[in-house]
mmCIF file of C-alpha atoms and ligand atoms in Angstrom:
data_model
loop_
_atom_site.group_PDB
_atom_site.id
_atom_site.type_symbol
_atom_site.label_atom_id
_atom_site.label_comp_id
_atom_site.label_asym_id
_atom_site.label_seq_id
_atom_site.Cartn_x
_atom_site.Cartn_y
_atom_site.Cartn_z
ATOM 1 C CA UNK A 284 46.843 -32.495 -8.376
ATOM 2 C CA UNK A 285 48.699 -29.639 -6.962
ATOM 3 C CA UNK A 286 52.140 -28.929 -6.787
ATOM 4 C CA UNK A 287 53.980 -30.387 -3.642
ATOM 5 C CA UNK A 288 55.938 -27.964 -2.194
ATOM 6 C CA UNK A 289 57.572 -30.122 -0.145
ATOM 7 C CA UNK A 290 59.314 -32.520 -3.096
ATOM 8 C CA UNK A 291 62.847 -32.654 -2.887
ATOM 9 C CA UNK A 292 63.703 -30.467 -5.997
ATOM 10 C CA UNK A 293 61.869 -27.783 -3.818
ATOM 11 C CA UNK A 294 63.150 -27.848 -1.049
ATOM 12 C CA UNK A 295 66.872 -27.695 -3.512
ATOM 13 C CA UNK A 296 65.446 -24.622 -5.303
ATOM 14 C CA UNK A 297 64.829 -22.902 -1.835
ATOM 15 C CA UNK A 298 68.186 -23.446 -0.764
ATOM 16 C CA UNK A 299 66.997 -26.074 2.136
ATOM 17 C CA UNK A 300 69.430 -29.136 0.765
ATOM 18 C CA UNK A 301 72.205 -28.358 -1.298
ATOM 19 C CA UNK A 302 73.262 -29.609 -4.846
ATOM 20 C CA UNK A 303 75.842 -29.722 -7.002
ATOM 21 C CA UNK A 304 75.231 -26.815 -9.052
ATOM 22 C CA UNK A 305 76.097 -26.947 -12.959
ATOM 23 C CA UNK A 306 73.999 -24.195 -14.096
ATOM 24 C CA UNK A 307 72.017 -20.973 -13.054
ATOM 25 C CA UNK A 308 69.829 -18.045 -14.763
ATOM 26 C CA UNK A 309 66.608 -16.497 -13.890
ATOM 27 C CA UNK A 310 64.274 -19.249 -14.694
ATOM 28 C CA UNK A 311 66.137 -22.176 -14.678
ATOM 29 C CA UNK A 312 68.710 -24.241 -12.546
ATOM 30 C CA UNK A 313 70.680 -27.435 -13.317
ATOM 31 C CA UNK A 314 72.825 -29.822 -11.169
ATOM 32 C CA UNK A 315 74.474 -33.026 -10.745
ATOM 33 C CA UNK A 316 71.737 -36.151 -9.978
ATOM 34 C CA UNK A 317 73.170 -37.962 -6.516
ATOM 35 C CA UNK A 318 73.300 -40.639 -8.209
ATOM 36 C CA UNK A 319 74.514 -40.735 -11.726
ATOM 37 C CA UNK A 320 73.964 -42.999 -13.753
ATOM 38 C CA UNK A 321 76.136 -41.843 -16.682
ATOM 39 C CA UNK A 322 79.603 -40.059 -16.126
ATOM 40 C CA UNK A 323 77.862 -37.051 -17.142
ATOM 41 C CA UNK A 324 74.202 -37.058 -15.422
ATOM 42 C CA UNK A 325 72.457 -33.443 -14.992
ATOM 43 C CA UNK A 326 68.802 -32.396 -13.994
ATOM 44 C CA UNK A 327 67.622 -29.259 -15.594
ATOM 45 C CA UNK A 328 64.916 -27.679 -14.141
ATOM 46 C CA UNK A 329 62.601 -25.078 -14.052
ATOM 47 C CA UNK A 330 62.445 -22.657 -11.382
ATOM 48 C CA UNK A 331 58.694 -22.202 -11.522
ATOM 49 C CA UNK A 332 56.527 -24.707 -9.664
ATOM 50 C CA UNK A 333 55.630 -26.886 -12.321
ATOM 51 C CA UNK A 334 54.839 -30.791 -11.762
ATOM 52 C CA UNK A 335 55.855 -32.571 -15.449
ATOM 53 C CA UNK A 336 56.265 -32.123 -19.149
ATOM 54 C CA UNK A 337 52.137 -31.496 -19.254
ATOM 55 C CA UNK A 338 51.618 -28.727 -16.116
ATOM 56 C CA UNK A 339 54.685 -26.978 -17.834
ATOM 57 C CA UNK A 340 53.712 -26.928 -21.505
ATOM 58 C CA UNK A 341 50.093 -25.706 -20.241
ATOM 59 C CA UNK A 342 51.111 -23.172 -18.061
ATOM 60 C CA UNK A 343 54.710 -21.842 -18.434
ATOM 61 C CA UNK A 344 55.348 -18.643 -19.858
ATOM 62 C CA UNK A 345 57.441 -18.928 -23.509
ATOM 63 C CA UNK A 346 59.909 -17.028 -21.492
ATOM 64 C CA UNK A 347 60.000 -20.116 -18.967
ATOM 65 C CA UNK A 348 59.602 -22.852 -22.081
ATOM 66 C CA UNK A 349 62.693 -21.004 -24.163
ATOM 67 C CA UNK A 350 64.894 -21.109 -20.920
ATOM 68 C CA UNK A 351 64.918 -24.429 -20.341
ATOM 69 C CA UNK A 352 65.766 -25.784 -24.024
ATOM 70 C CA UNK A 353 68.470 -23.019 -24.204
ATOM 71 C CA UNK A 354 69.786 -24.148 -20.777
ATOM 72 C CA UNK A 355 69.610 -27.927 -22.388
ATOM 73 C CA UNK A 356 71.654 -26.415 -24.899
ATOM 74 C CA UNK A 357 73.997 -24.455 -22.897
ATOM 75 C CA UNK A 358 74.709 -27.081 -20.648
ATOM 76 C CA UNK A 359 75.334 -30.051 -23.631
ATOM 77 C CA UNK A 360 78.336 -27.376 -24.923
ATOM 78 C CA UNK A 361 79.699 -26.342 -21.547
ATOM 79 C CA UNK A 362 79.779 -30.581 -20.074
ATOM 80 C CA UNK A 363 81.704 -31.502 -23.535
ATOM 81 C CA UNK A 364 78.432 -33.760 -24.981
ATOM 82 C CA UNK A 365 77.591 -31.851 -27.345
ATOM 83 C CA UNK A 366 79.398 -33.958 -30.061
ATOM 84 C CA UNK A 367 79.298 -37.283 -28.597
ATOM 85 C CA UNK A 368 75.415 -36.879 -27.698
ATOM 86 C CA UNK A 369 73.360 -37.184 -24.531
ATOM 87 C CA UNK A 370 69.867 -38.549 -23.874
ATOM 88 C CA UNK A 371 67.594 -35.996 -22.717
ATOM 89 C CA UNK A 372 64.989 -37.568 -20.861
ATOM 90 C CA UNK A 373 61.427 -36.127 -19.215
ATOM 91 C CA UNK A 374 60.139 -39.174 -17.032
ATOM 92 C CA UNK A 375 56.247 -37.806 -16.534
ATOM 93 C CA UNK A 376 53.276 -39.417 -14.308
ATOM 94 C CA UNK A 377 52.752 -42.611 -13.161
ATOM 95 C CA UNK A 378 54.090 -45.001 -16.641
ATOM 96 C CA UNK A 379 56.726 -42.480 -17.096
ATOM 97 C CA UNK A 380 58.479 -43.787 -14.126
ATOM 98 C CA UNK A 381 58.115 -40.155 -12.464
ATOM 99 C CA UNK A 382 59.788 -39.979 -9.083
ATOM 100 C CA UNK A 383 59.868 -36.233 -7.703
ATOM 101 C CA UNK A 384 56.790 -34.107 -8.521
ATOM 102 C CA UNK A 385 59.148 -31.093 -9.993
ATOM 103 C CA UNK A 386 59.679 -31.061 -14.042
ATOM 104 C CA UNK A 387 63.375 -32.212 -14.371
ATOM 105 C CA UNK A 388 64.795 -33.054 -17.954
ATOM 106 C CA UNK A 389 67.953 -35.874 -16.776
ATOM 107 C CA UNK A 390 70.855 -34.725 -19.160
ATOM 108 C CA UNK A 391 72.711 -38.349 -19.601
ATOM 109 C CA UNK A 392 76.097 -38.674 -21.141
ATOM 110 C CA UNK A 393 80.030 -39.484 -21.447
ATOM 111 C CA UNK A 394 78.834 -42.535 -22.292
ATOM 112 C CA UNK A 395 76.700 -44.383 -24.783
ATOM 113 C CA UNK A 396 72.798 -44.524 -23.024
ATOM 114 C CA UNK A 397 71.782 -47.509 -24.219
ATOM 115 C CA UNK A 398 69.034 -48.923 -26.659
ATOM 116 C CA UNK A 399 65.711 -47.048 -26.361
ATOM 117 C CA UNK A 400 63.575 -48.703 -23.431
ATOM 118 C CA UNK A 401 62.292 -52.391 -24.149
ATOM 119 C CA UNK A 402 59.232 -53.252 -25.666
ATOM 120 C CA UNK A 403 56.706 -55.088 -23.242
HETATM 121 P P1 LIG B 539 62.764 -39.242 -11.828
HETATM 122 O O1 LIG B 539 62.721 -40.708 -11.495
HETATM 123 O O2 LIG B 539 61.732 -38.466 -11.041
HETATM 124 O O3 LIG B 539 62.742 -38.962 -13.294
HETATM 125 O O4 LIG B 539 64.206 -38.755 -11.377
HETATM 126 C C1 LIG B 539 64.497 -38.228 -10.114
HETATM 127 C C2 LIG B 539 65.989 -38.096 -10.014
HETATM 128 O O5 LIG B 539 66.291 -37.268 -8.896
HETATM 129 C C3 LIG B 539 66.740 -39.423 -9.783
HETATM 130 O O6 LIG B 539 67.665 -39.632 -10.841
HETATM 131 C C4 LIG B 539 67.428 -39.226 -8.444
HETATM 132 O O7 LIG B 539 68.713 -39.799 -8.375
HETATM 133 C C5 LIG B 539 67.475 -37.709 -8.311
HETATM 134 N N1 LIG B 539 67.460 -37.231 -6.934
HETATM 135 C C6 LIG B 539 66.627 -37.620 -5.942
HETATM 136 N N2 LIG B 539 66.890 -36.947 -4.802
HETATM 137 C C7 LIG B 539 67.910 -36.103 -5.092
HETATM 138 C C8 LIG B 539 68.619 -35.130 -4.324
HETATM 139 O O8 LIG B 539 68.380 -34.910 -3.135
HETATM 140 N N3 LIG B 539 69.612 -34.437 -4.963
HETATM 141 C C9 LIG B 539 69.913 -34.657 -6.279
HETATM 142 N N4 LIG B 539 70.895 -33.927 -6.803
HETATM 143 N N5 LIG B 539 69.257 -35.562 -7.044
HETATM 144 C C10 LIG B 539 68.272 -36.272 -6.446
#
């Protein structure tokens, strides 16, 4: 499937709807969700155009993969989670609950996240 320019994390990365921004570098940018569902609740994303977890391992550059885990990173120290812990979350496709086309990691914490999701 190809990338959907017109998904809302898009349209944030060129500017057309704003966001809360938490973090910025060359490859990546991270910012509040609108609607958090944790007191701390960031999306990290990449700034290439890369649908999920699968597109982005295939066709990132290790440039593009090491940005995003040190933003993770960066992020988790500068929000005060570090210690307390955060669930860091890549919904992907269809059964992964996927809602905008644009690889996002959800940064969750400040509070605890809950048991892991229920069995079926
Ligand atoms: P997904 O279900 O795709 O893993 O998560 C999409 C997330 O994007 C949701 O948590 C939703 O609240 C968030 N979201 C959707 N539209 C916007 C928006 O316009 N701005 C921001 N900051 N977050 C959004």
């Amino acid at each position: 499937m190809a990338y959907d320019d017109n998904n809302v994390f898009a349209k944030i990365l060129r500017g057309d709807i704003p966001c809360r921004k938490v973090y910025e570098d060359d490859h990546v940018l991270a910012f509040e969700d609108i609607e958090p569902k944790r007191p701390v609740h960031v999306l990290v994303i990449p700034k290439g155009k890369y649908e999920d977890a699968t597109d982005f391992g295939e066709n990132a550059s290790d440039a593009e993969i090491a940005a995003l885990h040190r933003a993770v990173a960066r992020i988790a120290r500068d929000s005060n989670i570090d210690g307390t812990g955060y669930r860091l979350i890549a919904n992907t496709g269809a059964n992964g609950g996927q809602e905008v086309p644009h690889l996002h990691f959800h940064m969750l914490g400040g509070a605890p996240a809950g048991p892991m999701i229920k069995n079926q």
